[in-house]
XYZ file of C-alpha atoms in Angstrom:
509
model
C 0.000 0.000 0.000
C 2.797 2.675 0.805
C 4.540 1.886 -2.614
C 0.931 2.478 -4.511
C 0.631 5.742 -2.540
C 4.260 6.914 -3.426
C 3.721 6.029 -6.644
C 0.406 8.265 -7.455
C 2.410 11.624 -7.880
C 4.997 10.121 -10.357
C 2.240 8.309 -12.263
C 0.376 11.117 -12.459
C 3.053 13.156 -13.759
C 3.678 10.405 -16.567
C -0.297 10.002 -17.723
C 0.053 14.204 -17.960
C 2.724 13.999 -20.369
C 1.243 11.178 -22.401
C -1.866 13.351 -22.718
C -0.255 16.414 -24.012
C 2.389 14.465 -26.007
C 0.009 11.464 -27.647
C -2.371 13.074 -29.448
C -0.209 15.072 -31.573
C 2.257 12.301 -31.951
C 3.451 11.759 -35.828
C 0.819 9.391 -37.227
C 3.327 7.057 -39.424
C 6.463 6.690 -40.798
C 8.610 10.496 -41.214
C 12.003 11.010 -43.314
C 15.739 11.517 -42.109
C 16.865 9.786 -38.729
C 13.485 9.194 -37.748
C 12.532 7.087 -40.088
C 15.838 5.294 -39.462
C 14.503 4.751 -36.535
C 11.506 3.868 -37.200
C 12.945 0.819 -39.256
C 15.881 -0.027 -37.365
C 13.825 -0.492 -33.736
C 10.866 -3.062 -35.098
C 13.511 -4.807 -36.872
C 16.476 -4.929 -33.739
C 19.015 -3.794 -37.038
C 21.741 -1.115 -36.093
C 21.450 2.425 -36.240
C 23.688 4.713 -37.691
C 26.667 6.084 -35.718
C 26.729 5.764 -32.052
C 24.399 3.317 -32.774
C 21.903 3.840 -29.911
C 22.109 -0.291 -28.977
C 20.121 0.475 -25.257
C 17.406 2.373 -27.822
C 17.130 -0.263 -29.922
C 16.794 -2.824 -27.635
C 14.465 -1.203 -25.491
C 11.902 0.547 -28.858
C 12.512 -3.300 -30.240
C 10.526 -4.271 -26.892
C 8.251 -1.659 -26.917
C 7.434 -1.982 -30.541
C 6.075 -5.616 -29.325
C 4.149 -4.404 -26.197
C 2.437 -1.804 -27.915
C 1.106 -3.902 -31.075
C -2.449 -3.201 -30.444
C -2.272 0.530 -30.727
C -1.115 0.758 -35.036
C 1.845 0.286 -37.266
C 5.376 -0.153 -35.824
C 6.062 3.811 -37.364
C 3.193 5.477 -34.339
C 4.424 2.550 -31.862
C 8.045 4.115 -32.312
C 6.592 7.839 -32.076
C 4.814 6.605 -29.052
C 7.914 5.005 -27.522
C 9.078 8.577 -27.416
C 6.332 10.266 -25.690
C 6.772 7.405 -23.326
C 10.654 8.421 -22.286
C 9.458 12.409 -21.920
C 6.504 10.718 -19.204
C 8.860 7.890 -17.568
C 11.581 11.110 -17.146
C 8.634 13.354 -15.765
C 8.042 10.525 -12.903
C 11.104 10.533 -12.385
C 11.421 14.058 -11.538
C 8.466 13.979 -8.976
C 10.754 10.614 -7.519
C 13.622 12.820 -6.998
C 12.428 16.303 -5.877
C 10.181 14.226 -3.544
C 13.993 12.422 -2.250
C 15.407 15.693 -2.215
C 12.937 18.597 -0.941
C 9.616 16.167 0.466
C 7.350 18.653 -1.304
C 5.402 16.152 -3.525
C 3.466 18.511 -5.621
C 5.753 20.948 -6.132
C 7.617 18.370 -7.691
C 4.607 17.703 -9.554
C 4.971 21.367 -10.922
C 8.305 21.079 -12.290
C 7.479 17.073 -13.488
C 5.064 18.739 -15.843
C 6.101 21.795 -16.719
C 9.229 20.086 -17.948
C 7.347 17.588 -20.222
C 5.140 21.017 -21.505
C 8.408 22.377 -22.440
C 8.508 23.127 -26.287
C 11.465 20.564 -26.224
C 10.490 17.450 -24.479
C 7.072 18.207 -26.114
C 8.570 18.482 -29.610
C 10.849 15.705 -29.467
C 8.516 13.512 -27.448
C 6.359 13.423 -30.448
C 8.563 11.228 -32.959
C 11.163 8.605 -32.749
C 13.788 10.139 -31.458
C 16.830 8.596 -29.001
C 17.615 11.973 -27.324
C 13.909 11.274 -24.844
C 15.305 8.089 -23.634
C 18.692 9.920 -22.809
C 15.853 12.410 -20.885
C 14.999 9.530 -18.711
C 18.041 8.166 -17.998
C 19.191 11.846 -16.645
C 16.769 11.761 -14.739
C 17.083 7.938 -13.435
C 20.904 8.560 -12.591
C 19.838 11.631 -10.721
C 17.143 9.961 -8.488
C 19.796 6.933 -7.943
C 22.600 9.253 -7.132
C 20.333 11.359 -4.737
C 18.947 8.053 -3.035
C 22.476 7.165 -2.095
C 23.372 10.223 -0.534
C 20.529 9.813 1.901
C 20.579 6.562 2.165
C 24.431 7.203 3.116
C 23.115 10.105 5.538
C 21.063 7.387 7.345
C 23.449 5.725 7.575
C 22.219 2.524 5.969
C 24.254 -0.507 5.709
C 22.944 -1.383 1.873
C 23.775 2.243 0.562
C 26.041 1.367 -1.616
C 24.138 -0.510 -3.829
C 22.307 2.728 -5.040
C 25.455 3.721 -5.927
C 25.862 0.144 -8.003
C 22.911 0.862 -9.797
C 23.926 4.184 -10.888
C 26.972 2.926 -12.350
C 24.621 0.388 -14.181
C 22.088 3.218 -15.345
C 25.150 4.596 -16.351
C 26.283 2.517 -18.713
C 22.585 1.950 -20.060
C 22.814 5.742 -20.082
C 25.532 5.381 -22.634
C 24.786 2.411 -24.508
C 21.803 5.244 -25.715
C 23.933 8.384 -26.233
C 27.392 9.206 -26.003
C 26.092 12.683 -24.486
C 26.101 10.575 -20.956
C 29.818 10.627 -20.650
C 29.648 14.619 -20.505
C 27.992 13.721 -17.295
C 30.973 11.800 -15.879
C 33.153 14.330 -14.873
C 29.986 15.556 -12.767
C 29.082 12.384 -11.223
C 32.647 12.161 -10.231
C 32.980 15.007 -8.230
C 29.384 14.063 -6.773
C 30.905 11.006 -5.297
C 33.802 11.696 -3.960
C 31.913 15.052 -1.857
C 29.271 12.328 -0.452
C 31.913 9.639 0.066
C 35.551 10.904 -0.037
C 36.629 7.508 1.674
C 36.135 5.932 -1.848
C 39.036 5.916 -2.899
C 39.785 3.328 -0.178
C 37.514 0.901 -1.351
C 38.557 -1.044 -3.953
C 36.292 -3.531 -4.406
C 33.046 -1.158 -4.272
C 34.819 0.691 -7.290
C 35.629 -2.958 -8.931
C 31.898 -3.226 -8.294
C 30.832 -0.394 -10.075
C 33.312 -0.336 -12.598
C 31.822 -3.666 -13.679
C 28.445 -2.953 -13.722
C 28.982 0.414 -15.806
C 31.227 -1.796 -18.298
C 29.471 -4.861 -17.761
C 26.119 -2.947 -19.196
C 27.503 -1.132 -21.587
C 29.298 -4.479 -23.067
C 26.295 -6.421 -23.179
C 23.809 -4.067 -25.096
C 26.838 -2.816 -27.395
C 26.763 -6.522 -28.292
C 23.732 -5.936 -30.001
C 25.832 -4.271 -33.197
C 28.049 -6.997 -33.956
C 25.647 -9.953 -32.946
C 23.064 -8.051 -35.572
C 25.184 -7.250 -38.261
C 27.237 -10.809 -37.911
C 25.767 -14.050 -37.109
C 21.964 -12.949 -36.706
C 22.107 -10.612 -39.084
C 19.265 -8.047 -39.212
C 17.512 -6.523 -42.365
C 18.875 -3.107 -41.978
C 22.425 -2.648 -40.535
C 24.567 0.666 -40.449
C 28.221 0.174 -41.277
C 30.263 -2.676 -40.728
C 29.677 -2.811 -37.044
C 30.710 -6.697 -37.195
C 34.236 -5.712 -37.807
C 36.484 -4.614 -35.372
C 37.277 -1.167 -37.384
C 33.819 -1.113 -38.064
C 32.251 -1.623 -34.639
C 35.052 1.411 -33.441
C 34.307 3.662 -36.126
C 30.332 3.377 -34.895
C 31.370 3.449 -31.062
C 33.471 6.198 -31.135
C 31.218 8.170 -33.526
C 34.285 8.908 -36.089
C 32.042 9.951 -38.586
C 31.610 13.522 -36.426
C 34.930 13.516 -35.661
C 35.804 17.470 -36.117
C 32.321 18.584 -35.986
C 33.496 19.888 -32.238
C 35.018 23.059 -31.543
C 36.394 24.764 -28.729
C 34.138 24.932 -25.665
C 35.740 28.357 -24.279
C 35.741 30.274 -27.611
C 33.214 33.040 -28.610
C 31.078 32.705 -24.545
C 29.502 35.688 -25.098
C 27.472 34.710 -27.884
C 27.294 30.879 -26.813
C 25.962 32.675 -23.659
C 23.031 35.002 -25.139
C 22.073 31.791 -27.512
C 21.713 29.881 -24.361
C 19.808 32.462 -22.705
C 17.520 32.619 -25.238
C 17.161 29.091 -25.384
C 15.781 28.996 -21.614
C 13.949 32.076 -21.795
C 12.266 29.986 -24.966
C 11.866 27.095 -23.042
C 10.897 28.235 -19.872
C 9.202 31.777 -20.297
C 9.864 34.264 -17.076
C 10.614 31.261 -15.136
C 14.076 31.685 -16.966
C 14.454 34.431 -14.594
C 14.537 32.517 -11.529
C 16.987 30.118 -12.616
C 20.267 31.746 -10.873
C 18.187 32.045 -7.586
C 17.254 28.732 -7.719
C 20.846 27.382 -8.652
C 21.726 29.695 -5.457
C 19.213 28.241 -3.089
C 20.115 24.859 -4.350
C 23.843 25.451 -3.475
C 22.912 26.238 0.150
C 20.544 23.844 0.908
C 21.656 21.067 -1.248
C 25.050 21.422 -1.643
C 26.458 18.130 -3.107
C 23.118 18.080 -5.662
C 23.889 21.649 -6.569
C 27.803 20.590 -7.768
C 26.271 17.045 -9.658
C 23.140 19.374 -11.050
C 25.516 22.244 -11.988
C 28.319 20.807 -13.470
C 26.815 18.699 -15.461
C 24.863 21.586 -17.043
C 27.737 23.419 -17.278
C 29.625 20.791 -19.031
C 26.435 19.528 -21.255
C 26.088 23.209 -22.314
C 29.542 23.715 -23.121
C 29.526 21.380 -25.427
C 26.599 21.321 -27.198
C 27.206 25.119 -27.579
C 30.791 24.232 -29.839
C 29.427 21.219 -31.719
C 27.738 21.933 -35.021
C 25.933 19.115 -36.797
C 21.961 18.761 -37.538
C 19.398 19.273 -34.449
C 21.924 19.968 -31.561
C 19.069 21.648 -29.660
C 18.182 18.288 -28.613
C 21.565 18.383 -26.792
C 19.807 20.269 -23.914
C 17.529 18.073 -22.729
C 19.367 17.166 -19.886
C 20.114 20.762 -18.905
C 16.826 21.767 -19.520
C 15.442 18.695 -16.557
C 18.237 19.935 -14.279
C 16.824 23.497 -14.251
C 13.289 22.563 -13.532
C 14.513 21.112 -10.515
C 16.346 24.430 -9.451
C 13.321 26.189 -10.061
C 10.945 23.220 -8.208
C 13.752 23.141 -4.738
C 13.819 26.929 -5.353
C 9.816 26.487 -4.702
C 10.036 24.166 -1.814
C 12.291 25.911 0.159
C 9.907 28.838 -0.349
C 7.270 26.716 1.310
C 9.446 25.475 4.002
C 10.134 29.768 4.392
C 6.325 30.377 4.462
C 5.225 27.585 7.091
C 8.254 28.714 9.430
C 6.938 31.885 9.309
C 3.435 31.355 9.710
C 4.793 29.093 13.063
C 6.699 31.951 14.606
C 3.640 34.452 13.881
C 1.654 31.757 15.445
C 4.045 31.891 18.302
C 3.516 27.669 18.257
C 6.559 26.638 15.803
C 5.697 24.921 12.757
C 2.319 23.919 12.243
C 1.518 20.099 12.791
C -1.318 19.855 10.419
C 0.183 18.421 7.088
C -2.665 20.492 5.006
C -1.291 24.167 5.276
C 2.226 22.278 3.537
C 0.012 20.340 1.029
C -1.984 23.666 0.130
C 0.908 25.511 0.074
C 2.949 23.076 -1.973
C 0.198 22.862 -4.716
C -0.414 26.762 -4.992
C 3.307 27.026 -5.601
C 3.294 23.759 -8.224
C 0.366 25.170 -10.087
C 2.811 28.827 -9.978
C 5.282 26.561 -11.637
C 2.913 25.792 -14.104
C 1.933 29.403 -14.897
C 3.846 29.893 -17.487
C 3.109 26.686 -19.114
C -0.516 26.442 -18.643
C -1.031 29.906 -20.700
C 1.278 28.018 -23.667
C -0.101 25.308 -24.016
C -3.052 26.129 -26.718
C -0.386 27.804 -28.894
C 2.321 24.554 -28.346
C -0.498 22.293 -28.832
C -0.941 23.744 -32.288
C 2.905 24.345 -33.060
C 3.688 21.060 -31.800
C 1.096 19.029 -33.055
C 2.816 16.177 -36.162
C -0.820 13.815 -36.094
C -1.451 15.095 -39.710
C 1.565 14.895 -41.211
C 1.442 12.081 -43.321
C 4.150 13.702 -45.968
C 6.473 10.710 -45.942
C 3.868 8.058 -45.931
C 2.146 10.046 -49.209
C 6.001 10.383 -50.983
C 6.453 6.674 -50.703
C 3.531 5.576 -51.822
C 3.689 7.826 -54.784
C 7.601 6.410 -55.521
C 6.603 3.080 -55.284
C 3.838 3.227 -57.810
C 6.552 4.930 -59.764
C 9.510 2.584 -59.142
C 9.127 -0.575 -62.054
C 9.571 -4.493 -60.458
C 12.832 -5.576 -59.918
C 14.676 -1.847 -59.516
C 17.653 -0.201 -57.722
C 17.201 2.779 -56.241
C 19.910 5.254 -56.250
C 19.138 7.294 -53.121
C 19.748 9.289 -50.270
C 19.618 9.543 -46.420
C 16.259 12.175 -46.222
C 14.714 9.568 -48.915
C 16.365 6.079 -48.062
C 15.043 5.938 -44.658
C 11.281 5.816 -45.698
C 11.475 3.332 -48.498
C 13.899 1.135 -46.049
C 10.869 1.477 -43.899
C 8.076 0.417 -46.203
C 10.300 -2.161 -47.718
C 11.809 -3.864 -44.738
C 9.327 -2.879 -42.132
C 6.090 -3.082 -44.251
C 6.852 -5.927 -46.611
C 6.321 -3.603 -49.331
C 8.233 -4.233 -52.922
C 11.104 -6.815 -51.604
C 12.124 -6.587 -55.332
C 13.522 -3.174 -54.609
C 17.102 -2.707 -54.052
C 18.004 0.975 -52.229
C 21.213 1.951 -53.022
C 21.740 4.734 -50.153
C 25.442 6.837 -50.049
C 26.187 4.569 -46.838
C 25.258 1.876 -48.398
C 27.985 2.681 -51.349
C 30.124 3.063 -48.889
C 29.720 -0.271 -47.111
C 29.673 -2.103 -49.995
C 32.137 -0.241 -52.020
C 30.438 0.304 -54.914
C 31.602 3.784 -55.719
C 29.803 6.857 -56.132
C 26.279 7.296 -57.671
C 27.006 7.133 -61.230
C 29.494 4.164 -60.859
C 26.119 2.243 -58.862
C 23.942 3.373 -62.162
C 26.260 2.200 -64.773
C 26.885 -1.125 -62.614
C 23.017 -1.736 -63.088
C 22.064 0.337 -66.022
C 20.742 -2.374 -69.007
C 20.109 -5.270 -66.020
C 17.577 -3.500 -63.841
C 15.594 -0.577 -63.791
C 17.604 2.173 -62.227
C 16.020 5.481 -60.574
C 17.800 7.726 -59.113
C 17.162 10.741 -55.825
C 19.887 12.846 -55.119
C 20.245 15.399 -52.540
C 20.682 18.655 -54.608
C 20.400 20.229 -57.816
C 24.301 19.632 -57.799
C 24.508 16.083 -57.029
C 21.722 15.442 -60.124
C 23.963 17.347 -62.412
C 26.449 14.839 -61.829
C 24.461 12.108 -62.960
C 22.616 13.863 -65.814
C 26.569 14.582 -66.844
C 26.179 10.832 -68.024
C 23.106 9.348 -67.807
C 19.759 10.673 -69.105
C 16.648 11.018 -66.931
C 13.115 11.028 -66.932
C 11.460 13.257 -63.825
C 8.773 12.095 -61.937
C 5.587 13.710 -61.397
C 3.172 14.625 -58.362
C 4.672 14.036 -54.623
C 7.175 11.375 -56.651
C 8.864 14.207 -59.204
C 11.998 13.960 -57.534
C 12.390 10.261 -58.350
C 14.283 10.021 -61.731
C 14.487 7.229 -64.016
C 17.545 6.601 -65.922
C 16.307 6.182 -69.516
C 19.515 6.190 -71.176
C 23.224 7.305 -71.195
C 24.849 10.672 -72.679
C 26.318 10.463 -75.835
C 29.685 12.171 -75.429
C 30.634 14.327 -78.798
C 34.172 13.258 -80.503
């Protein structure tokens, strides 16, 4: 009964963010890494580079539970909405550990998963929500073993144990988790400096972080090997291969240096959280501050591994990297929330001494209390949400699904598709995923690659005169290219960017 209790708040929390999140969820499959995604997870194939095994794994799972509900494309989508409402119990978990005020913690919980971010992102597949959940999981776990430490419990340390597990989890997801090392480091060596002492808790954890990590990494070589899935990024079953998707070398270089131009890394971030949070953005040094006093270990974990996170995301420079800020984004709604509890705990001290009788006993004036300063929390959000639901809303976006069904009543029996990332992705899905046209061969640049079959034009003449070839290239100079040499036929309708090669250019003498 006292776990079902405890466990109201959080679940609470979660069904909030499912209901704002759900029903404006993308309705089938999308292009570009999400519809990757959406192919690699219902098939348990590889993704592209770092691979996202713990993802994979987990959406492969979740794909199966959540059969009844429509295709494996929504399941996927949904699987995402599903990290942004596990991360938003979370949050209630751990500024319930940290602060007891419940509801306040309800406040922040939601307001974080009514962020345009979480809300956005929570939408479609998309790895960077389960990375959102394990912040928040390695935060509860860290903050349960400083108390349990505190009370001096004699099974403390295996919260810390199952941090370093979440941890590698964490990372078997996104690489962005080992930007939160350095923090976590500090973090436990202020709650336990004897650690360094103990060297078999250290083997312990050590283990479990690699021990994780190992096993759902396995996934990569085991899929693209001996159990070889349908779709598989890269030559992950090689030992160059399986480094070269690990280490992410393919965005090697896209990183530059953290301390260069701060000033304007420091207005764009400011006007990220003033866009994510509204005038609550204010409040976030006070709440940092408050958190430093009254939470001082937290405040070090919390703040340097926004600090760090923020750093980097702020010098890297490839696709989406607003996504990068999830994390960040969680750790200031719980400033703001123990900013909000400690006003509480201010107001009901106050109200004691005025009462000349100490604190009151009655547990209502801190319940009322909490709430009116959870739904304050909320403010801000509550008067957004019409405008995000309509900004934020992907249900009728059925772009993709319309393209590919257009380009394979285009494509002839038996063809090779020349194609590209934006457009491989959605005919991998309907192919693999759907059963759709088997006979169809898509020839994507990674694919080249991988197989070594040379650039576009050497793929076209390789097939040209044995199979039907059509070609979709990325821009108006990558087509030039191939109409250098081969002549083309345009499509027409939603389909006019897939070309069929009809002949090759007669070159004068």
């Amino acid at each position: 009964m006292r776990f079902a209790a405890l466990a109201v708040a959080p679940l609470a929390a979660g069904v909030v963010a499912l209901a704002l999140i759900v029903p404006g969820a993308l309705p089938g499959v999308a292009f570009w890494d999400t519809g990757e995604f959406q192919t690699v997870l219902p098939l348990l194939g590889t993704a592209h580079t770092p691979g996202y095994p713990t993802y994979v794994v987990i959406g492969w799972l979740v794909n199966l539970l959540l059969t009844p509900i429509g295709e494996p494309a929504y399941r996927v989508n949904v699987f995402s909405a599903l990290c942004v409402a596990v991360a938003a119990a979370l949050v209630v978990v751990l500024l319930r550990r940290l602060t007891g005020r419940t509801l306040v913690g309800v406040g922040a919980a939601i307001g974080l998963a009514a962020s345009p971010l979480p809300w956005r992102l929570g939408t479609h597949a998309e790895p960077h929500t389960l990375h959102l959940a394990f912040v928040a999981l390695l935060l509860v776990l860290l903050a349960s073993w400083e108390a349990a430490r505190r009370r001096g419990s004699p099974t403390a340390d295996r919260w810390l144990v199952a941090a370093a597990a979440a941890f590698g989890l964490a990372d078997g997801n996104h690489s962005l988790t080992l930007l939160l090392a350095p923090a976590i480091g500090v973090y436990v060596l202020l709650v336990q400096p004897g650690i360094v002492r103990q060297p078999r808790l250290i083997a312990t954890c050590a283990g479990a972080l690699v021990g994780t990590l190992v096993l759902v990494y396995l996934e990569l070589p085991i899929r693209a090997g001996i159990l070889r899935a349908p779709l598989v990024y890269g030559t992950p079953d090689t030992w160059d291969g399986f480094l070269y998707i690990f280490l992410a070398q393919q965005f090697q270089g896209s990183v530059g240096s953290p301390l260069e131009d701060l000033g304007p890394k420091w207005a764009a971030l400011a006007k990220l959280a003033a866009e994510q949070l509204g005038v609550l953005a204010l409040f976030l040094p006070a709440g940092f501050i408050v958190t430093l006093g009254r939470f001082p270990r937290f405040a070090v974990l919390s703040g340097l591994a926004a600090l760090v996170t923020c750093l980097f995301s702020a010098s890297y420079v490839n696709a989406d990297i607003s996504r990068y800020y999830l994390g960040p984004l969680l750790i200031a709604w719980t400033w703001l929330a123990i900013l909000g509890a400690v006003v509480v705990d201010v107001v009901l001290e106050l109200a004691g001494r005025l009462a000349s009788r100490g604190v009151p006993g009655s547990r209502w004036p801190a319940l009322a209390l909490s709430a009116v300063i959870g739904v304050l929390l909320l403010l801000p959000t509550i008067q957004a949400v019409p405008t995000r639901t309509r900004q934020l809303d992907e249900s009728g976006d059925v772009g993709a699904a319309v393209w590919v069904d257009a380009a394979l009543e285009r494509i002839a029996h038996n063809a090779v598709v020349v194609s590209w990332w934006s457009y491989s992705t959605p005919l991998w899905y309907a192919t693999l995923v759907e059963g759709r046209r088997p006979d169809i061969f898509v020839v994507d640049d990674r694919t080249m690659l991988d197989l070594e079959l040379g650039e576009a034009t050497d793929v076209i003449a390789r097939y040209y005169g044995r199979r039907p070839v059509y070609v979709i290239r990325a821009n108006e100079h990558d087509l030039d290219l191939v109409k250098a040499q081969f002549t083309l036929a345009a499509g027409t309708g939603p389909a006019a960017n897939v070309y069929e090669v009809t002949g090759i250019v007669k070159r004068g003498t």
